[in-house]
């Protein structure tokens, strides 16, 4: 019998949490042979709501769900966790930038980073979803003395998936036909969606979709999709964010099956001139269960190269803003 993996989810009673935990328990994230124990962490004010979520999880009778624990104590919530999904934090509302959340959300990741380092599995894998996710991840990783920094990642998979969704609609092909769509940098409007290495049914993107649309609409749609969802829904994306978090962890654990790249915000090793340590979205190749490497040596177009600098500069500025939390 395969030992269950312990998955800690913060903000489990929130919008994303409610879309996320049932899919983890059903096996969509870690595969159909991997039992899981869910450790749901919520603020004291929402811990009863999280208990309700746990009751519903029980009521689903998922064959792979080996237990559910609910707590408002981070030391308990992260205890022995193999996978840590940091969702719990404030979302932005209409008219706000994600970076406006930094002062309020940043401190959450100091305490949680320390609790993870002290109590989670020594090789725990962490994804930060709460915004601004790259810099919150930087804060959490800065607390790590025992867990490797490389295990701290932030989510730009939603941006990758959004780009794939746009290409799939435009080219009228299934999303699965699209490979190596890249997102560089920050999960913010400075992100750089890069189609230069992507293919649609094996052909270059430029040969499969209208060049004018690609230049004028595609890029802006991807970079500002979060805001467009907030304007339409009155609340930030939730089901698509949960789905992207599932994809991020699924591919990190189980691979992509075809040697393709995935976009993950990970600690920079200096590749492509990105300052070491910044949590930056790079093309990553999964080389084994829970093993990834930054894909180096890709040729960058002049336009991408120029825009990389803007997203680097923004992350350097965010890092300076939270200096006292690092
Ligand atoms: P939400 O308000 O619906 O839920 C957040 C939950 O987190 C709440 O239940 C709250 O009680 C809980 N929480 C707050 N602080 C906590 C703490 N310190 N410990 C444990 N739980 C805590 O918000 P949401 O829509 O689920 O969004 C959560 C975060 O995810 C936001 O910061 C949002 O901006 C971000 N987000 C990121 C992406 C991405 O692509 N990276 C996509 C969508 C949303
Ligand atoms: C998103 O991209 O949907 C999230 O980061 C939420 C937001 O504030 O845009």
PDB file of C-alpha atoms and ligand atoms in Angstrom, residues 91-93 96-98 101 129 131 133 158-159 162 187 191 225-227 229-230 236-238 240-241, ligand 2:
ATOM      1  CA  UNK A  91      -7.284  38.837  -2.724  1.00  0.00           C
ATOM      2  CA  UNK A  92      -7.306  42.214  -4.496  1.00  0.00           C
ATOM      3  CA  UNK A  93     -10.545  43.928  -5.429  1.00  0.00           C
ATOM      4  CA  UNK A  96      -6.209  47.387  -7.047  1.00  0.00           C
ATOM      5  CA  UNK A  97      -2.864  46.025  -8.216  1.00  0.00           C
ATOM      6  CA  UNK A  98      -1.636  42.699  -6.859  1.00  0.00           C
ATOM      7  CA  UNK A 101      -1.437  43.511  -1.207  1.00  0.00           C
ATOM      8  CA  UNK A 129      -0.619  31.134  -4.750  1.00  0.00           C
ATOM      9  CA  UNK A 131      -0.581  37.422  -4.089  1.00  0.00           C
ATOM     10  CA  UNK A 133       2.850  35.337  -5.198  1.00  0.00           C
ATOM     11  CA  UNK A 158      -2.472  30.147 -14.460  1.00  0.00           C
ATOM     12  CA  UNK A 159      -0.852  32.633 -16.843  1.00  0.00           C
ATOM     13  CA  UNK A 162      -4.582  31.411 -19.934  1.00  0.00           C
ATOM     14  CA  UNK A 187       2.713  37.200 -11.901  1.00  0.00           C
ATOM     15  CA  UNK A 191       4.964  39.182 -17.088  1.00  0.00           C
ATOM     16  CA  UNK A 225      -6.664  38.466 -17.536  1.00  0.00           C
ATOM     17  CA  UNK A 226      -6.773  38.537 -13.731  1.00  0.00           C
ATOM     18  CA  UNK A 227      -8.176  42.062 -13.791  1.00  0.00           C
ATOM     19  CA  UNK A 229     -11.965  38.269 -14.391  1.00  0.00           C
ATOM     20  CA  UNK A 230     -12.336  40.562 -11.372  1.00  0.00           C
ATOM     21  CA  UNK A 236     -10.799  37.203  -8.451  1.00  0.00           C
ATOM     22  CA  UNK A 237     -10.350  33.961 -10.346  1.00  0.00           C
ATOM     23  CA  UNK A 238     -10.889  30.876  -8.227  1.00  0.00           C
ATOM     24  CA  UNK A 240      -9.038  28.434 -12.794  1.00  0.00           C
ATOM     25  CA  UNK A 241      -6.507  29.331 -10.096  1.00  0.00           C
TER      26      UNK A 241
HETATM   27  C1  LIG B   2      -5.316  36.199 -11.165  1.00  0.00           C
HETATM   28  O1  LIG B   2      -4.410  36.339 -11.963  1.00  0.00           O
HETATM   29  O2  LIG B   2      -6.475  35.894 -11.499  1.00  0.00           O
HETATM   30  C2  LIG B   2      -5.033  36.358  -9.702  1.00  0.00           C
HETATM   31  O3  LIG B   2      -3.713  36.738  -9.483  1.00  0.00           O
HETATM   32  C3  LIG B   2      -5.998  37.240  -9.009  1.00  0.00           C
HETATM   33  C4  LIG B   2      -5.782  38.691  -9.365  1.00  0.00           C
HETATM   34  O4  LIG B   2      -5.748  39.500  -8.440  1.00  0.00           O
HETATM   35  O5  LIG B   2      -5.663  39.005 -10.551  1.00  0.00           O
END
